DNA sequence: CATGAATGAGAGTTCATTCAT
DNA sequence: CATGAATGAACTCTCATTCAT
């Protein structure tokens, strides 16, 4: 599990794992509060519960911390989304459940979403691309579920685009709550967005109810 | 025109206008390249064509530059979007035209979109809120056009939500081109997204053709 | 009257005189408030009622302003002290009157005293020495009056030293009022200090009253 | 000993003590030479024997250095003055010894006196007041000794005023040597000033000799 | 493996002075 | 003679990173 892309002086893999967990936890708290650039390595060390010297035993540069944080966040995203998929349930019910789970995830972790959005650019090209791969994976998960609901009249492209649409609409909820919450609760927001997707897929949405009604 | 929210030592309003234009131009180039935090005030001065001392004759702090830049970008967005609206044309045609114009705008100015998204947070609360007001204005423009296409069966909420959806889908094109361009050109992207909106509004989209066919 | 030690681009002597008066007035206000180093040339120009460009038509450097101010202050000191001397009145009465006048002067102009004390050092050696000459002149005035009261038993040195004592005790009142005013009014302070001087000169001080009673 | 009013990043109190000593030593040399405002933090760091970064590990702002310096100077003053007091010796002998010690102190440390006088104003109100307390303490020490010599005919006010007079006369020697040294050596200066004080206290000064004759 | 003192390049900002108009 | 925009050296302070203990 320990990310070997980030070099560490310490050899004990278990310890590296543990220290990096502390680091990620501390750093996320700080990044939420003040962003990557306004957070100092000293603060990260302190919030992680060890000294600045120790911090640098487990990373090479400050950017490494950002990478670890971004990676950890995506890992959490992926895990939770994966847990929502049930390939044995009916396609449309599965789609509804996954979309609902994804939107709830974005609601729970809105601050992490913001970190991702605003700081990924601070990663150097190579690393950034690696992180973006993970984003693509998430969209793919949505897309794969979407495909199973595709009627004959629709093309694979629709699945791709609708998956992308859902993806950014989820982020929008995290990002733009202040604008949407006057008119929508998370539940009504989910319900409407699912409704539009089903319409786009030319699937009648009888009850116009949220996923759990299935 | 000159933004009096930002104090300047120089009194000649025309000159302030001119110098700030240079500044905004220079700063945008740099922010696109390396972001706000990695850009130094000296670099901004140089890219603007004057000395660091002169830069500070026209602003008070580095953050002022960011504010000026964000404001200028939104102003351009708004102008171009406004130009696309034609209240005399049929509602659906108008909607298609506006969405198309908006997506093209996001395509042209994708780097500006990225600046907005990644740096607005660096503004202090008060200033940030002022800038976000402008974002709301843009969504409102889309929403107002959307409303005119609303069938009896739809609620005002649909207009709000679909406007917001369009808004973030536009940004998505700017933001996530690298992911979408394998399968879509700007034109096919626009065409599909318009199609979904019309379906959501329960409007038949006969030719499935892009806006220009009207 | 115009100080030719300070070079001016402007040839019209009357104008130079006028502008420098404005400058000194403005600068003293500012120096009282924030000291020489914390005052900017722009502020001086503004407080003087003209532009920074004009300021530099009448001086060469910021230090010139300090010199003009110091000189002006000493000039005022000297004038007021000189006015108090009356060589026709009895020596002791004259001494009492001069000391009283000097202490009152220090009371009136305590902020000017502080400027002198704290900023003279910022003048470059040559200029500083010129200013200090004026200080010596003031002490000499006190000393000359003192000499006329000297009994046979005292030496000229006593006059010198007592004059210097009076000089710094006057400054002390300006400088250390916050400490002395709990126990003394200006009047009682003067009365006591005169008393000590007369005792040092071995002159009985019958009424122990202040100078004006003579 | 380490002044906890000034925050330090470094926790090791002994080290803080040591580094601040270096700092104070270096800073005093520089302040004597060019004053607080004309001395840069880099110069202070260099004169202290460490880097600019290290300097700022032990202080928060440049003003902190001035505070440390002022405090250290007063501490030295106080220590030396305290050492001169001997409550077991006869009052007048004690007074003479203390005044002599004080004047000698001012002679030794004239440059420190000048720093105090010219730079204390640069401290912010709160800190300045703290430093001035120490000045008051010194005057009080003189006053307490003075009181023991007070004859029945004198009031407590005389002790206060004469203590203040001695205090500023001491500074005068540090400050105005250039003026006084033509006519006085330190010894003759002291002898005369003591003589005046004893006269003011209505105490006969038999031999007119300096303190050591007792 | 942990610590934290030391480093110095580099950041944002100021301001005395100049000079074209 | 008056103006004020332009300049850039110089300032204070920060912080990622290193390394001796």
PDB file of C-alpha atoms in Angstrom, chain C residues 41-177:
ATOM      1  CA  UNK C  41       8.955  62.685   1.519  1.00  0.00           C
ATOM      2  CA  UNK C  42       5.575  62.316  -0.126  1.00  0.00           C
ATOM      3  CA  UNK C  43       3.914  62.996   3.201  1.00  0.00           C
ATOM      4  CA  UNK C  44       6.075  66.037   3.738  1.00  0.00           C
ATOM      5  CA  UNK C  45       5.173  67.373   0.320  1.00  0.00           C
ATOM      6  CA  UNK C  46       1.487  66.808   0.950  1.00  0.00           C
ATOM      7  CA  UNK C  47       1.555  68.370   4.410  1.00  0.00           C
ATOM      8  CA  UNK C  48       3.407  71.318   2.898  1.00  0.00           C
ATOM      9  CA  UNK C  49       0.733  71.839   0.323  1.00  0.00           C
ATOM     10  CA  UNK C  50       2.658  70.992  -2.812  1.00  0.00           C
ATOM     11  CA  UNK C  51       3.744  68.054  -4.914  1.00  0.00           C
ATOM     12  CA  UNK C  52       6.692  65.768  -4.414  1.00  0.00           C
ATOM     13  CA  UNK C  53       8.276  67.266  -7.510  1.00  0.00           C
ATOM     14  CA  UNK C  54       8.028  70.741  -6.068  1.00  0.00           C
ATOM     15  CA  UNK C  55       9.495  69.594  -2.777  1.00  0.00           C
ATOM     16  CA  UNK C  56      12.611  68.514  -4.579  1.00  0.00           C
ATOM     17  CA  UNK C  57      12.895  71.889  -6.275  1.00  0.00           C
ATOM     18  CA  UNK C  58      13.685  73.372  -2.894  1.00  0.00           C
ATOM     19  CA  UNK C  59      15.881  70.714  -1.334  1.00  0.00           C
ATOM     20  CA  UNK C  60      18.339  68.081  -2.467  1.00  0.00           C
ATOM     21  CA  UNK C  61      17.642  65.223  -0.062  1.00  0.00           C
ATOM     22  CA  UNK C  62      15.279  64.218   2.675  1.00  0.00           C
ATOM     23  CA  UNK C  63      17.968  65.004   5.206  1.00  0.00           C
ATOM     24  CA  UNK C  64      17.837  68.616   4.087  1.00  0.00           C
ATOM     25  CA  UNK C  65      14.333  68.801   5.458  1.00  0.00           C
ATOM     26  CA  UNK C  66      15.535  67.597   8.827  1.00  0.00           C
ATOM     27  CA  UNK C  67      18.260  70.185   8.820  1.00  0.00           C
ATOM     28  CA  UNK C  68      15.831  72.972   8.005  1.00  0.00           C
ATOM     29  CA  UNK C  69      13.512  71.789  10.734  1.00  0.00           C
ATOM     30  CA  UNK C  70      16.249  71.576  13.362  1.00  0.00           C
ATOM     31  CA  UNK C  71      17.531  74.981  12.424  1.00  0.00           C
ATOM     32  CA  UNK C  72      14.109  76.515  12.526  1.00  0.00           C
ATOM     33  CA  UNK C  73      13.410  75.078  15.927  1.00  0.00           C
ATOM     34  CA  UNK C  74      16.641  76.442  17.365  1.00  0.00           C
ATOM     35  CA  UNK C  75      15.916  79.769  15.857  1.00  0.00           C
ATOM     36  CA  UNK C  76      12.607  79.904  17.679  1.00  0.00           C
ATOM     37  CA  UNK C  77      14.269  78.833  20.901  1.00  0.00           C
ATOM     38  CA  UNK C  78      16.904  81.512  20.606  1.00  0.00           C
ATOM     39  CA  UNK C  79      14.456  84.256  19.779  1.00  0.00           C
ATOM     40  CA  UNK C  80      12.249  83.570  22.734  1.00  0.00           C
ATOM     41  CA  UNK C  81      15.147  83.252  25.114  1.00  0.00           C
ATOM     42  CA  UNK C  82      16.729  86.427  23.856  1.00  0.00           C
ATOM     43  CA  UNK C  83      13.501  88.306  24.391  1.00  0.00           C
ATOM     44  CA  UNK C  84      13.542  87.367  28.060  1.00  0.00           C
ATOM     45  CA  UNK C  85      16.926  88.868  28.809  1.00  0.00           C
ATOM     46  CA  UNK C  86      16.987  92.389  30.144  1.00  0.00           C
ATOM     47  CA  UNK C  87      20.474  93.606  30.879  1.00  0.00           C
ATOM     48  CA  UNK C  88      19.113  96.644  32.657  1.00  0.00           C
ATOM     49  CA  UNK C  89      17.308  94.789  35.419  1.00  0.00           C
ATOM     50  CA  UNK C  90      19.093  93.539  38.551  1.00  0.00           C
ATOM     51  CA  UNK C  91      21.186  90.454  37.878  1.00  0.00           C
ATOM     52  CA  UNK C  92      19.331  88.010  40.075  1.00  0.00           C
ATOM     53  CA  UNK C  93      15.954  89.194  38.839  1.00  0.00           C
ATOM     54  CA  UNK C  94      17.253  88.832  35.311  1.00  0.00           C
ATOM     55  CA  UNK C  95      18.484  85.316  36.001  1.00  0.00           C
ATOM     56  CA  UNK C  96      15.185  84.301  37.500  1.00  0.00           C
ATOM     57  CA  UNK C  97      13.301  85.739  34.573  1.00  0.00           C
ATOM     58  CA  UNK C  98      15.496  84.009  32.011  1.00  0.00           C
ATOM     59  CA  UNK C  99      15.301  80.631  33.705  1.00  0.00           C
ATOM     60  CA  UNK C 100      11.543  80.975  34.001  1.00  0.00           C
ATOM     61  CA  UNK C 101      11.258  81.943  30.350  1.00  0.00           C
ATOM     62  CA  UNK C 102      13.439  79.036  29.332  1.00  0.00           C
ATOM     63  CA  UNK C 103      11.438  76.496  31.293  1.00  0.00           C
ATOM     64  CA  UNK C 104       8.199  77.866  29.925  1.00  0.00           C
ATOM     65  CA  UNK C 105       9.666  77.660  26.458  1.00  0.00           C
ATOM     66  CA  UNK C 106      10.513  73.999  27.000  1.00  0.00           C
ATOM     67  CA  UNK C 107       6.990  73.430  28.266  1.00  0.00           C
ATOM     68  CA  UNK C 108       5.442  75.054  25.212  1.00  0.00           C
ATOM     69  CA  UNK C 109       7.679  73.322  22.732  1.00  0.00           C
ATOM     70  CA  UNK C 110       8.234  69.973  24.276  1.00  0.00           C
ATOM     71  CA  UNK C 111       7.563  68.127  21.065  1.00  0.00           C
ATOM     72  CA  UNK C 112      10.091  70.202  19.210  1.00  0.00           C
ATOM     73  CA  UNK C 113      12.567  69.367  21.956  1.00  0.00           C
ATOM     74  CA  UNK C 114      11.920  65.700  21.399  1.00  0.00           C
ATOM     75  CA  UNK C 115      12.467  66.050  17.669  1.00  0.00           C
ATOM     76  CA  UNK C 116      15.777  67.743  18.302  1.00  0.00           C
ATOM     77  CA  UNK C 117      16.921  65.117  20.695  1.00  0.00           C
ATOM     78  CA  UNK C 118      15.916  62.106  18.787  1.00  0.00           C
ATOM     79  CA  UNK C 119      16.681  63.088  15.250  1.00  0.00           C
ATOM     80  CA  UNK C 120      19.750  65.306  15.293  1.00  0.00           C
ATOM     81  CA  UNK C 121      21.861  62.174  15.118  1.00  0.00           C
ATOM     82  CA  UNK C 122      20.345  61.396  11.726  1.00  0.00           C
ATOM     83  CA  UNK C 123      22.071  64.418  10.291  1.00  0.00           C
ATOM     84  CA  UNK C 124      25.428  63.757   8.736  1.00  0.00           C
ATOM     85  CA  UNK C 125      28.394  64.769  10.842  1.00  0.00           C
ATOM     86  CA  UNK C 126      29.027  68.146   9.273  1.00  0.00           C
ATOM     87  CA  UNK C 127      25.468  69.313   9.416  1.00  0.00           C
ATOM     88  CA  UNK C 128      24.968  67.933  12.876  1.00  0.00           C
ATOM     89  CA  UNK C 129      27.865  69.961  14.178  1.00  0.00           C
ATOM     90  CA  UNK C 130      26.426  73.094  12.717  1.00  0.00           C
ATOM     91  CA  UNK C 131      23.153  72.470  14.504  1.00  0.00           C
ATOM     92  CA  UNK C 132      24.893  71.718  17.760  1.00  0.00           C
ATOM     93  CA  UNK C 133      26.608  75.086  17.562  1.00  0.00           C
ATOM     94  CA  UNK C 134      23.202  76.606  18.025  1.00  0.00           C
ATOM     95  CA  UNK C 135      22.648  74.544  21.094  1.00  0.00           C
ATOM     96  CA  UNK C 136      25.893  75.839  22.497  1.00  0.00           C
ATOM     97  CA  UNK C 137      24.700  79.361  21.796  1.00  0.00           C
ATOM     98  CA  UNK C 138      21.647  78.801  23.927  1.00  0.00           C
ATOM     99  CA  UNK C 139      23.682  77.495  26.814  1.00  0.00           C
ATOM    100  CA  UNK C 140      25.970  80.490  26.436  1.00  0.00           C
ATOM    101  CA  UNK C 141      23.053  82.810  26.798  1.00  0.00           C
ATOM    102  CA  UNK C 142      22.106  81.177  30.069  1.00  0.00           C
ATOM    103  CA  UNK C 143      25.708  81.217  31.151  1.00  0.00           C
ATOM    104  CA  UNK C 144      26.148  84.908  30.395  1.00  0.00           C
ATOM    105  CA  UNK C 145      23.233  85.767  32.598  1.00  0.00           C
ATOM    106  CA  UNK C 146      24.490  83.407  35.250  1.00  0.00           C
ATOM    107  CA  UNK C 147      27.879  85.097  35.304  1.00  0.00           C
ATOM    108  CA  UNK C 148      26.357  88.388  36.335  1.00  0.00           C
ATOM    109  CA  UNK C 149      25.082  86.723  39.496  1.00  0.00           C
ATOM    110  CA  UNK C 150      28.323  85.049  40.406  1.00  0.00           C
ATOM    111  CA  UNK C 151      29.585  85.903  43.925  1.00  0.00           C
ATOM    112  CA  UNK C 152      33.273  86.391  44.556  1.00  0.00           C
ATOM    113  CA  UNK C 153      33.563  82.940  46.070  1.00  0.00           C
ATOM    114  CA  UNK C 154      32.453  81.197  42.876  1.00  0.00           C
ATOM    115  CA  UNK C 155      34.415  80.490  39.768  1.00  0.00           C
ATOM    116  CA  UNK C 156      33.443  80.984  36.182  1.00  0.00           C
ATOM    117  CA  UNK C 157      33.203  77.208  35.965  1.00  0.00           C
ATOM    118  CA  UNK C 158      30.204  77.316  38.250  1.00  0.00           C
ATOM    119  CA  UNK C 159      28.420  79.541  35.788  1.00  0.00           C
ATOM    120  CA  UNK C 160      29.150  77.122  32.979  1.00  0.00           C
ATOM    121  CA  UNK C 161      28.037  74.094  34.846  1.00  0.00           C
ATOM    122  CA  UNK C 162      24.938  75.624  36.345  1.00  0.00           C
ATOM    123  CA  UNK C 163      23.947  76.899  32.907  1.00  0.00           C
ATOM    124  CA  UNK C 164      24.310  73.418  31.516  1.00  0.00           C
ATOM    125  CA  UNK C 165      22.335  72.031  34.416  1.00  0.00           C
ATOM    126  CA  UNK C 166      19.516  74.448  33.798  1.00  0.00           C
ATOM    127  CA  UNK C 167      19.645  73.591  30.134  1.00  0.00           C
ATOM    128  CA  UNK C 168      19.139  69.871  30.650  1.00  0.00           C
ATOM    129  CA  UNK C 169      16.654  70.361  33.443  1.00  0.00           C
ATOM    130  CA  UNK C 170      14.570  72.341  30.996  1.00  0.00           C
ATOM    131  CA  UNK C 171      14.751  69.534  28.507  1.00  0.00           C
ATOM    132  CA  UNK C 172      13.937  67.107  31.247  1.00  0.00           C
ATOM    133  CA  UNK C 173      10.666  68.915  31.806  1.00  0.00           C
ATOM    134  CA  UNK C 174       9.831  68.532  28.150  1.00  0.00           C
ATOM    135  CA  UNK C 175      11.060  64.990  28.052  1.00  0.00           C
ATOM    136  CA  UNK C 176      10.012  63.554  31.343  1.00  0.00           C
ATOM    137  CA  UNK C 177       6.839  65.375  32.177  1.00  0.00           C
TER     138      UNK C 177
END
